Tab-separated table of C-alpha atoms and ligand atoms in Angstrom:
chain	number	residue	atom	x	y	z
Q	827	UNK	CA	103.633	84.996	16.934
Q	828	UNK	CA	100.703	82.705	17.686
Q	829	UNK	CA	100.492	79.087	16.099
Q	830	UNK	CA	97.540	78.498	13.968
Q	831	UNK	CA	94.572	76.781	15.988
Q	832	UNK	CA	93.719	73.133	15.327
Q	833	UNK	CA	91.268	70.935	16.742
Q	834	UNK	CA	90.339	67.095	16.458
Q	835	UNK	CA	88.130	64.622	18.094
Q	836	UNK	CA	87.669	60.938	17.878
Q	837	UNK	CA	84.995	59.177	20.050
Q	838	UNK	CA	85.684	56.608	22.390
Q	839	UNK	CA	83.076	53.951	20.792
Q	840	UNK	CA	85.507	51.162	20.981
Q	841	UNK	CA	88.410	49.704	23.952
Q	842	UNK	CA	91.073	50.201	21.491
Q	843	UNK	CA	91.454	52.436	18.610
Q	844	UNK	CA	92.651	51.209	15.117
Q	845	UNK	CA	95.360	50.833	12.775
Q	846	UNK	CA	93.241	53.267	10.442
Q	847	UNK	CA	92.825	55.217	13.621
Q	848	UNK	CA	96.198	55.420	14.551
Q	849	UNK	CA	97.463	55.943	10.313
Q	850	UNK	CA	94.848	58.022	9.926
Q	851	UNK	CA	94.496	60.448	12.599
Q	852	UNK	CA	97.128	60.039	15.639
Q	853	UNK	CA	100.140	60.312	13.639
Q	854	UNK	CA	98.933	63.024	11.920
Q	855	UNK	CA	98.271	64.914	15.112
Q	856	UNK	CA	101.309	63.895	16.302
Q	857	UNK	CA	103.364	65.608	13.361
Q	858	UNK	CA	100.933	68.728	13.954
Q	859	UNK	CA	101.023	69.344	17.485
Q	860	UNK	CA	104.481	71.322	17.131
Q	861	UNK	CA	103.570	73.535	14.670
Q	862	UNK	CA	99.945	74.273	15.808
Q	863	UNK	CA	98.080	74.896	18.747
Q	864	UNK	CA	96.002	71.631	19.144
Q	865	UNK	CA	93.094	70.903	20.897
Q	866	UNK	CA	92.398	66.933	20.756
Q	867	UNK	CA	89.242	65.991	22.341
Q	868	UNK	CA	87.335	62.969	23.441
Q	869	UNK	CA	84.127	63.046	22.399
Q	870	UNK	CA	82.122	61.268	24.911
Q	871	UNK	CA	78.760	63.402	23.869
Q	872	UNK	CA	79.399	62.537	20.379
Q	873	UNK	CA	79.465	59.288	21.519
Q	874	UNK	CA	76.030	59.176	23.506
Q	875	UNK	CA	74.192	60.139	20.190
Q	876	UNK	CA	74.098	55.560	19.943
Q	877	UNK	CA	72.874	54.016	23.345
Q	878	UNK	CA	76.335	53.314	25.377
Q	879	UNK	CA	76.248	51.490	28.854
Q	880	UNK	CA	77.507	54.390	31.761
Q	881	UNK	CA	80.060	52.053	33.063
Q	882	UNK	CA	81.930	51.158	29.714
Q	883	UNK	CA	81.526	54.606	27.994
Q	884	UNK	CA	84.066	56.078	31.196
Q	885	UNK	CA	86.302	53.070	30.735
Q	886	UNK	CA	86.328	53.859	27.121
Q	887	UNK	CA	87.470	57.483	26.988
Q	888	UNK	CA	89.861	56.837	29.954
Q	889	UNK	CA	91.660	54.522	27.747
Q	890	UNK	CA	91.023	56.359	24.353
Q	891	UNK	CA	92.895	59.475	26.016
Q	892	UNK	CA	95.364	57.184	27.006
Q	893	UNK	CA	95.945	55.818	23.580
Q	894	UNK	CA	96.384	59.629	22.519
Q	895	UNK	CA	98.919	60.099	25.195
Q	896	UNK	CA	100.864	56.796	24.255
Q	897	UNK	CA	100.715	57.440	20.546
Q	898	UNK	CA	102.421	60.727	20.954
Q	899	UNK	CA	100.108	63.595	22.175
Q	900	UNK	CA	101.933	65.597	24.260
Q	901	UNK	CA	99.296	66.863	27.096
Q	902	UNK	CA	101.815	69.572	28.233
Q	903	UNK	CA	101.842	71.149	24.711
Q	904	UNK	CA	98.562	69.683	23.336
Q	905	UNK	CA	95.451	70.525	24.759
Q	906	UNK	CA	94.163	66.966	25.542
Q	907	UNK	CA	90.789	66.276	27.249
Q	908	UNK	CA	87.446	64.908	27.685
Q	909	UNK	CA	84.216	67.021	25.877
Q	910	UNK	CA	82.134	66.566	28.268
Q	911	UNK	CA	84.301	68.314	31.061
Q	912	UNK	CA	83.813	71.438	29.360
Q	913	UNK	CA	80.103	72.517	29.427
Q	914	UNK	CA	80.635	75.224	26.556
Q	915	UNK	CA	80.283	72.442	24.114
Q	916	UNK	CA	76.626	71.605	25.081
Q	917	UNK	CA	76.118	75.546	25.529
Q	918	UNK	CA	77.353	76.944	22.160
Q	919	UNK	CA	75.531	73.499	20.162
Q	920	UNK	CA	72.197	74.836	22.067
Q	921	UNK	CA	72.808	78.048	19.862
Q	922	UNK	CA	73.907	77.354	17.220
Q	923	UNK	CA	70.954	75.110	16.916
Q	924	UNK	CA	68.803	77.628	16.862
Q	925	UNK	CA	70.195	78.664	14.017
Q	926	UNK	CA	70.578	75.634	11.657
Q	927	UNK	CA	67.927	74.760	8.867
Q	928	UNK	CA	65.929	71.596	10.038
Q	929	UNK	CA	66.319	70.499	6.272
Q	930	UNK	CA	70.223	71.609	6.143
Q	931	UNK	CA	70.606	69.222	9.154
Q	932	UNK	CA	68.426	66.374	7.530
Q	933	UNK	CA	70.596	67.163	4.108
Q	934	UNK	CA	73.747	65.445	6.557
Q	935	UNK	CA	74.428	61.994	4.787
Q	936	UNK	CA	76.217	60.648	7.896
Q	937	UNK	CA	72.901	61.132	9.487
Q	938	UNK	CA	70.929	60.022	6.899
Q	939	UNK	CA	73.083	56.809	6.468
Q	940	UNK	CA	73.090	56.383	10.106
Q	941	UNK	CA	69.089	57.035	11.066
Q	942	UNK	CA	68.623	54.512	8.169
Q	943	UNK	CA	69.999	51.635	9.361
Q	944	UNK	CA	68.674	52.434	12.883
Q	945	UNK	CA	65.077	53.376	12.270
Q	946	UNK	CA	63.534	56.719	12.686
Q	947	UNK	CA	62.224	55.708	16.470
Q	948	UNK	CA	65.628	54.574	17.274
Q	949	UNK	CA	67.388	57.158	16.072
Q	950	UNK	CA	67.636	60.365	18.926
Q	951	UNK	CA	67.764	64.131	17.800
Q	952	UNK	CA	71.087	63.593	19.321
Q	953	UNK	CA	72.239	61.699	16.049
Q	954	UNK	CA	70.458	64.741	14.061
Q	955	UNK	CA	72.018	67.364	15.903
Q	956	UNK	CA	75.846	66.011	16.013
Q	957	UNK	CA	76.703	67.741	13.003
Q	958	UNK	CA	75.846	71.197	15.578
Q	959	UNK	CA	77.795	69.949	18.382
Q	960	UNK	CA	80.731	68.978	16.006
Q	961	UNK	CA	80.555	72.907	14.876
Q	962	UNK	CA	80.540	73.913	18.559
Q	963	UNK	CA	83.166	71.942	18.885
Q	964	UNK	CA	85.675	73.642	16.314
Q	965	UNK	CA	83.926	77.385	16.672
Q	966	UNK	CA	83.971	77.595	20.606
Q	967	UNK	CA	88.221	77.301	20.287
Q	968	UNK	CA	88.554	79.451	16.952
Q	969	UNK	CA	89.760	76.444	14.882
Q	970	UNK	CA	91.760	77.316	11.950
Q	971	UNK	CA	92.663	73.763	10.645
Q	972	UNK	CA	90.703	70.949	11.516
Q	973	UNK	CA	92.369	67.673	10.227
Q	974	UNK	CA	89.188	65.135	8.822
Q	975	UNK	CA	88.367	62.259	6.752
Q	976	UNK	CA	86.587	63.246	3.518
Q	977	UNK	CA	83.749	61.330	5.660
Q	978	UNK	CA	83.608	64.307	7.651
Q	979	UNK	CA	84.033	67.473	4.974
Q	980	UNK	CA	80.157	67.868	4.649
Q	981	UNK	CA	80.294	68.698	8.731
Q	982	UNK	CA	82.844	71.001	8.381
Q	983	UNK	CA	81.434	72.892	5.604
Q	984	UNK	CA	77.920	73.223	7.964
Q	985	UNK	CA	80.429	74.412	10.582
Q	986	UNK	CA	81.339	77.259	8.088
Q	987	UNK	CA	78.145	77.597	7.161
Q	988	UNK	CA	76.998	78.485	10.307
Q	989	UNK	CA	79.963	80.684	11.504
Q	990	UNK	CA	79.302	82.753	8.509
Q	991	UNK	CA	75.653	83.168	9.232
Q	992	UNK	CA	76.337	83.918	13.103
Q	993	UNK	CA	78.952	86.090	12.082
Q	994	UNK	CA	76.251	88.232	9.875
Q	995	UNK	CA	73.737	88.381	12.146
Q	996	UNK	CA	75.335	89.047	15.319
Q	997	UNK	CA	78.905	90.369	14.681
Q	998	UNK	CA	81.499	89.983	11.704
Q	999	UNK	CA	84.722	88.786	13.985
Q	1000	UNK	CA	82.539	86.484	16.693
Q	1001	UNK	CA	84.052	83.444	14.816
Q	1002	UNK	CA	87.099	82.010	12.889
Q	1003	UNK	CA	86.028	79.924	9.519
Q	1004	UNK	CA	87.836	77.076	9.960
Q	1005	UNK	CA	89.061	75.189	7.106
Q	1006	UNK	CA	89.237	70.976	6.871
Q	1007	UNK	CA	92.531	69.449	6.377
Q	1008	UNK	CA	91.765	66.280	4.183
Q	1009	UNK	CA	93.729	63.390	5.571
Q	1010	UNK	CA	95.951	61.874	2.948
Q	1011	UNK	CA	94.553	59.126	0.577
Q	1012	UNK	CA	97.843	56.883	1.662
Q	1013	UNK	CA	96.514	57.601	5.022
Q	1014	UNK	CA	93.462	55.579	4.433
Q	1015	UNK	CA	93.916	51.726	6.006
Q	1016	UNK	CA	91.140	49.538	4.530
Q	1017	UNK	CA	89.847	46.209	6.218
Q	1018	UNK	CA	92.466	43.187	6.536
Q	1019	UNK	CA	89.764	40.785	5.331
Q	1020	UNK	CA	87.469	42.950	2.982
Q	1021	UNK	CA	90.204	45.250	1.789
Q	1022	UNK	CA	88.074	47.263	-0.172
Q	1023	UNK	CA	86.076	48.793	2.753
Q	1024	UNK	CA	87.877	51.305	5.123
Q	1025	UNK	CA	88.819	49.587	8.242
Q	1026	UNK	CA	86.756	50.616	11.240
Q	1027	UNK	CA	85.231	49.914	14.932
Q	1028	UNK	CA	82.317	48.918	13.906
Q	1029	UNK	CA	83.523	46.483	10.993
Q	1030	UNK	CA	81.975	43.177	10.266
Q	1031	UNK	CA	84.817	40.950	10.097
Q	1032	UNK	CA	86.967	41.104	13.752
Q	1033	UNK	CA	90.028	39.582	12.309
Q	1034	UNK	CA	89.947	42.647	9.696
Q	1035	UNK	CA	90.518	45.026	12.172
Q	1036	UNK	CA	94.216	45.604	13.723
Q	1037	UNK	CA	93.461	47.581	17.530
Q	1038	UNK	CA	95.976	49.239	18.755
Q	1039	UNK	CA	95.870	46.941	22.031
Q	1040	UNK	CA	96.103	43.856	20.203
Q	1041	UNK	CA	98.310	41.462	22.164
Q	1042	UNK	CA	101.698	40.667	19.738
Q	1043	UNK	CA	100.730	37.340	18.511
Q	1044	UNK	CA	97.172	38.647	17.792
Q	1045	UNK	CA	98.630	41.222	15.650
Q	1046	UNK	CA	100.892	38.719	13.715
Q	1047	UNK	CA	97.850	36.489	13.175
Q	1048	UNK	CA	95.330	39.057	12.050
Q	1049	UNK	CA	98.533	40.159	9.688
Q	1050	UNK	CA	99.320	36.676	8.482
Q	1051	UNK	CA	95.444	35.770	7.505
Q	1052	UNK	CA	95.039	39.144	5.639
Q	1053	UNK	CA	93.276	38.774	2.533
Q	1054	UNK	CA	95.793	39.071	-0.651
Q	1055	UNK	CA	95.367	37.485	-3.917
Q	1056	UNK	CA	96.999	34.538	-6.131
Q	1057	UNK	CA	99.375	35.830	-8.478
Q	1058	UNK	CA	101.717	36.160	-5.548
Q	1059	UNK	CA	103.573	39.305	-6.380
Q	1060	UNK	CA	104.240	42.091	-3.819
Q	1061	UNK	CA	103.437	45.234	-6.009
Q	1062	UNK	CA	101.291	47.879	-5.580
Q	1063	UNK	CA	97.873	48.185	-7.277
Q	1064	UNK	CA	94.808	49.644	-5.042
Q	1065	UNK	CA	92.152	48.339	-7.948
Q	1066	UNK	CA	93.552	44.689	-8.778
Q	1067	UNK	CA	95.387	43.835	-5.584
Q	1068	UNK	CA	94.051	45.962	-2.790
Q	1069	UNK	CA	94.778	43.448	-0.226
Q	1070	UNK	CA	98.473	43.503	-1.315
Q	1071	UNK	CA	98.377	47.227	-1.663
Q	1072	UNK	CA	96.486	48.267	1.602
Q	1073	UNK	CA	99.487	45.582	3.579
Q	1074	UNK	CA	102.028	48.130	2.009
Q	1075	UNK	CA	100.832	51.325	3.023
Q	1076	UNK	CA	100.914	50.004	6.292
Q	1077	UNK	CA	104.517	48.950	6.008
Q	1078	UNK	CA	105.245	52.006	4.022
Q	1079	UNK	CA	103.907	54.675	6.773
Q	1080	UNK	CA	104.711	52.727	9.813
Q	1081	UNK	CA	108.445	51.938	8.668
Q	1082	UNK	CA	108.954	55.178	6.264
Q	1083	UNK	CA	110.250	53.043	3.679
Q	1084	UNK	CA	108.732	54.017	0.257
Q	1085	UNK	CA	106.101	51.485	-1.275
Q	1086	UNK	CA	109.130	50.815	-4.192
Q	1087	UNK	CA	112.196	50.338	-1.553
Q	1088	UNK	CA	109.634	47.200	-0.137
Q	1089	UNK	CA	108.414	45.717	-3.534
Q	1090	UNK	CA	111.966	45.746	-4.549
Q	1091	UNK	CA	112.703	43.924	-0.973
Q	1092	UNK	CA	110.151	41.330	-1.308
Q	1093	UNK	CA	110.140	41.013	-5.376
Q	1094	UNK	CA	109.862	36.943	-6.085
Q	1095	UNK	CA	109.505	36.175	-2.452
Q	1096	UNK	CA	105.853	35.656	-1.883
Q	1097	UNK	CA	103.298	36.763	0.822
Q	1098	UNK	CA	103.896	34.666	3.646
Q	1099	UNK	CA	107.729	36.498	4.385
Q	1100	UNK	CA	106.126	39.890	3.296
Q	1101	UNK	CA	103.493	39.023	6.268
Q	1102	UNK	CA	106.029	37.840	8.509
Q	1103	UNK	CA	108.094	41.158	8.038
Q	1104	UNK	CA	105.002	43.333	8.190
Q	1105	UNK	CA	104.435	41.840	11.566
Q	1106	UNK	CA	107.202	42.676	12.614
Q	1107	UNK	CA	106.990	46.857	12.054
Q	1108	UNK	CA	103.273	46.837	13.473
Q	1109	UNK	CA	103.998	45.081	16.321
Q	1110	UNK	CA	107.342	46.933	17.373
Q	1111	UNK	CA	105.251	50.320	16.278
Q	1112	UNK	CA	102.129	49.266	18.389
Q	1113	UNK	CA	103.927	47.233	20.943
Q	1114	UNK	CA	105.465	49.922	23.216
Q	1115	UNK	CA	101.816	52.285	23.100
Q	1116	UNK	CA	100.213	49.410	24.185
Q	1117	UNK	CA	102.077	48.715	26.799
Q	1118	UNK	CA	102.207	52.608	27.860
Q	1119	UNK	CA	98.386	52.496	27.815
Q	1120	UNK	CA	98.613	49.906	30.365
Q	1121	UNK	CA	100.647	51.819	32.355
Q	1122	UNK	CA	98.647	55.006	32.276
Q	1123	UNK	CA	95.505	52.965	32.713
Q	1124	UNK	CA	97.269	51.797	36.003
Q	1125	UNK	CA	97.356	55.262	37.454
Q	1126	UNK	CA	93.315	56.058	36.752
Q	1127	UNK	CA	93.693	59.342	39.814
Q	1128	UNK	CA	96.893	60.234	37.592
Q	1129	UNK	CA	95.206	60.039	34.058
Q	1130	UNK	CA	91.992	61.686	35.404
Q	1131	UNK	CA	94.239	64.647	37.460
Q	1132	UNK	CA	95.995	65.330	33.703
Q	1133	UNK	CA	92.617	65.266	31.814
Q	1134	UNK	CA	91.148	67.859	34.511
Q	1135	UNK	CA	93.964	70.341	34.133
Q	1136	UNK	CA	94.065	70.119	30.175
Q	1137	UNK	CA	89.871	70.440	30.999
Q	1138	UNK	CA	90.483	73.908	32.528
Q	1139	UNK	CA	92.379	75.460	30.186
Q	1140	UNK	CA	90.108	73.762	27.041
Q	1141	UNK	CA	87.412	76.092	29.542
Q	1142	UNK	CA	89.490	79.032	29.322
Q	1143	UNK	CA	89.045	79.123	25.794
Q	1144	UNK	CA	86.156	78.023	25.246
Q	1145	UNK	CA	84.482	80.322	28.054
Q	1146	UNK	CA	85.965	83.610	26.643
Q	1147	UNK	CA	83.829	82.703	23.017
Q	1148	UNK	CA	80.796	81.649	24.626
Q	1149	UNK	CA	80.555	85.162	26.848
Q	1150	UNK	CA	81.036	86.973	23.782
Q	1151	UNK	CA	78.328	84.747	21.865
Q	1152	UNK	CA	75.839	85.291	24.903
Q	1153	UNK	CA	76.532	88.565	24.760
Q	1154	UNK	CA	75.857	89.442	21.456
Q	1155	UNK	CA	72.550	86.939	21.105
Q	1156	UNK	CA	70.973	89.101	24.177
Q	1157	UNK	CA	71.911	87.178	27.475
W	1118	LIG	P1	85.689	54.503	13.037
W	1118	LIG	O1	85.187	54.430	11.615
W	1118	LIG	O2	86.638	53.419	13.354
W	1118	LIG	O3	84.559	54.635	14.033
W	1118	LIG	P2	85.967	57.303	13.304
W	1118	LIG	O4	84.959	57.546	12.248
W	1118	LIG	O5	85.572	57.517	14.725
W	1118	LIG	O6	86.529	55.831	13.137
W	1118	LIG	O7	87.245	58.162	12.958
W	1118	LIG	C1	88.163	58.640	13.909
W	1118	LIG	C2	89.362	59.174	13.155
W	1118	LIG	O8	90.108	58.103	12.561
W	1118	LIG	C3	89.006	60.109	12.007
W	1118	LIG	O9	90.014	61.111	11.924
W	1118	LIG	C4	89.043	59.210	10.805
W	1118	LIG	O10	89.323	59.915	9.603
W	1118	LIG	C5	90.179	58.259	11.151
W	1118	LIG	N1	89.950	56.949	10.555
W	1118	LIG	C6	88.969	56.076	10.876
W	1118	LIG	N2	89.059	54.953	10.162
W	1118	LIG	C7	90.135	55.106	9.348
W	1118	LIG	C8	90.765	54.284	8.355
W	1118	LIG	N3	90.305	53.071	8.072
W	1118	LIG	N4	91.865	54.751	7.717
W	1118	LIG	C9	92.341	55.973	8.008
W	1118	LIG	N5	91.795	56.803	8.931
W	1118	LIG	C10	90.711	56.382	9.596
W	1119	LIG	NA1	82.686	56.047	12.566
C-alpha cells in the first residue's frame, strides 16, 4: 500500500535556519518522512518574490538543503530538492492563475501585510501571486498532508479552493485536496529577547534569534542573555513568564524531558544554572548538524549531484500531473 503524500517547503531567505525553524518544521519532517511519502522543497522562487542578490540566493539554498540533510532528511527516502529545478512549478502556477479571483488573491493577509510594509511600487505580482505558486506547489505532487504554521492555513485553504474549482471545470479526479497539518502550539519558539513575538529570519533583535549554525559559544551567549523575568522561578506560564516558558519548550522538545521533570530539576535554583543547562542540550542538539552542514557544504559537486537526482524524480511526478492538466485545459 502507498504512503500518504506530504509536501513542505521553507525558503532559503537566510544562511542558517532557526531554532523555530528547526522546532517547528525539521523535526517534524523528520518524524514524518517514515510514514509518508515526503516531498521537501527549497523554495528559491518563493524566495525571489523580495529582491535577493544571484550570488547569495544559490549559496543560500545550497546550504538550506544542507541543513535539511543534517537535521535528518533522508534524500534516499525523502524527496529533497530545489523548486526551481523542476519547471512544473512555474507551469502549473501559470494555470492555475488563470483561474484565481484577483480579489481572492488580494483577500491573502500575508500579502496584504507584506505589500504594506513594502509599498505598492515595491511590491512585484510575484509577492501577489505566491499564494498560486504555493498551490502549484502541493497540487502538481497530489499532496495529502501538508505540515504548516497557522501563518500559512489561509494558503492552503486557496490551494483547496482552487483544486476544487479545477477539478469542476475540467475533470473531478485531476487533483488531490490536500489537507494542512497545523504544527503544534509547543512547537512554536518565540524570540529570545522579545519572547512574545515568534522567532524568525527576519527578526529585529539578532541576539533573539538562535541559527542553527551558530558557533557553540554564540549559542550559550544568545541562551544566557535571554530575556526572563524577576521572580526567579523556573515554572511554566506562556502569559506571565513567557521568557521562562518559551526557554522550556526548548529544553522540553530538544531533550524530551517533560516541562514538569525540568521545573522540578531546577525548582529554587534560579536562571543562570537553568541557562547554563539549556546550553548545554541546544548546543549538543545543534552542534553535530552544524558541523555536518560544513561538511556537505565542502562537497558543493556532491550536494548539487544529490539535489539533481532527487530533482528528476520531484519531475517525474510532477510531469505526469501537468500532462494531464494540459490536456484537459486544451493544449
Ligand atoms: P521565518 O519566519 O523565519 O522566515 P518561515 O516563515 O520561512 O520562517 O517558516 C519556515 C518554516 O518554519 C514553517 O514551517 C514555519 O511554520 C516554521 N517556523 C518559522 N518560525 C517558527 C517559529 N518561531 N517557531 C516554530 N516554527 C517556526
Ligand atoms: Na517568513
Amino acid at each position: 500500500t502507498q504512503k500518504p503524500r506530504l509536501y513542505s517547503g521553507m525558503q532559503p531567505s537566510a544562511d542558517s535556519l532557526h531554532a523555530g525553524n528547526y522546532i517547528g518544521a525539521l523535526l517534524q519532517w523528520k518524524e514524518l518522512q517514515s510514514t509518508h511519502d515526503a516531498f521537501f522543497s527549497v523554495v528559491d522562487m518563493h524566495a525571489i518574490t523580495v529582491a535577493q542578490d544571484p550570488a547569495e540566493l544559490r549559496e543560500k539554498t545550497r546550504r538550506t538543503a544542507a541543513q535539511y540533510i543534517a537535521a535528518g532528511i533522508d534524500p534516499s527516502s525523502s524527496t529533497l530538492y530545489v523548486q526551481s529545478h523542476v519547471p512544473a512549478h512555474a507551469e502549473l502556477a501559470w494555470v492555475l492563475n488563470t483561474i484565481t479571483g484577483f480579489g481572492e488573491a488580494g483577500r491573502m493577509t500575508q500579502f496584504k501585510d507584506k505589500s504594506q510594509k513594502q509599498g505598492a511600487d515595491a511590491t512585484s505580482v510575484g509577492l501577489f501571486a505566491y499564494p498560486v505558486l504555493m498551490a502549484a506547489d502541493i497540487l502538481l505532487y497530489q499532496t495529502e498532508i501538508v505540515p504548516v504554521g497557522d501563518d500559512q492555513k489561509q494558503h492552503v485553504e486557496l490551494t483547496r479552493d482552487l483544486a476544487t474549482r479545477f477539478n469542476a471545470r475540467f475533470g473531478a479526479d485531476t487533483f488531490v485536496l490536500p489537507e494542512p497539518a497545523i504544527q503544534r502550539e509547543t512547537a512554536r519558539i518565540y524570540d529570545l529577547q522579545n519572547p512574545t513575538s515568534k522567532m524568525s529570519k527576519s527578526g529585529e533583535t539578532p541576539a533573539g534569534i538562535l541559527w542553527l549554525l551558530d558557533e557553540p559559544s554564540v549559542t550559550a551567549k544568545k541562551i544566557m542573555r535571554a530575556v526572563t523575568d524577576t521572580d526567579g522561578e523556573v515554572r511554566f506560564d506562556r502569559e506571565h513568564k513567557p521568557g521562562v516558558s518559551n526557554l522550556l519548550t526548548i529544553f522540553s522538545v530538544l531533550s524530551g524531558r517533560t516541562i514538569t521533570d525540568i521545573e522540578q530539576e531546577f525548582a529554587g535554583r534560579g536562571y543562570g544554572d537553568f541557562k547554563k543547562a539549556l546550553a548545554e542540550v541546544v548546543v549538543s542538539e545543534f552542534e553535530p548538524i552544524r558541523a555536518r552542514v560544513l561538511e556537505l557544504l565542502d562537497d558543493t559537486a556532491e550536494l548539487d549531484r544529490l539535489l539533481a537526482v532527487n530533482a528528476d524524480r520531484a519531475s517525474e511526478v510532477a510531469e505526469a500531473t501537468l500532462a494531464t492538466v494540459y490536456d484537459r485545459i486544451g493544449f
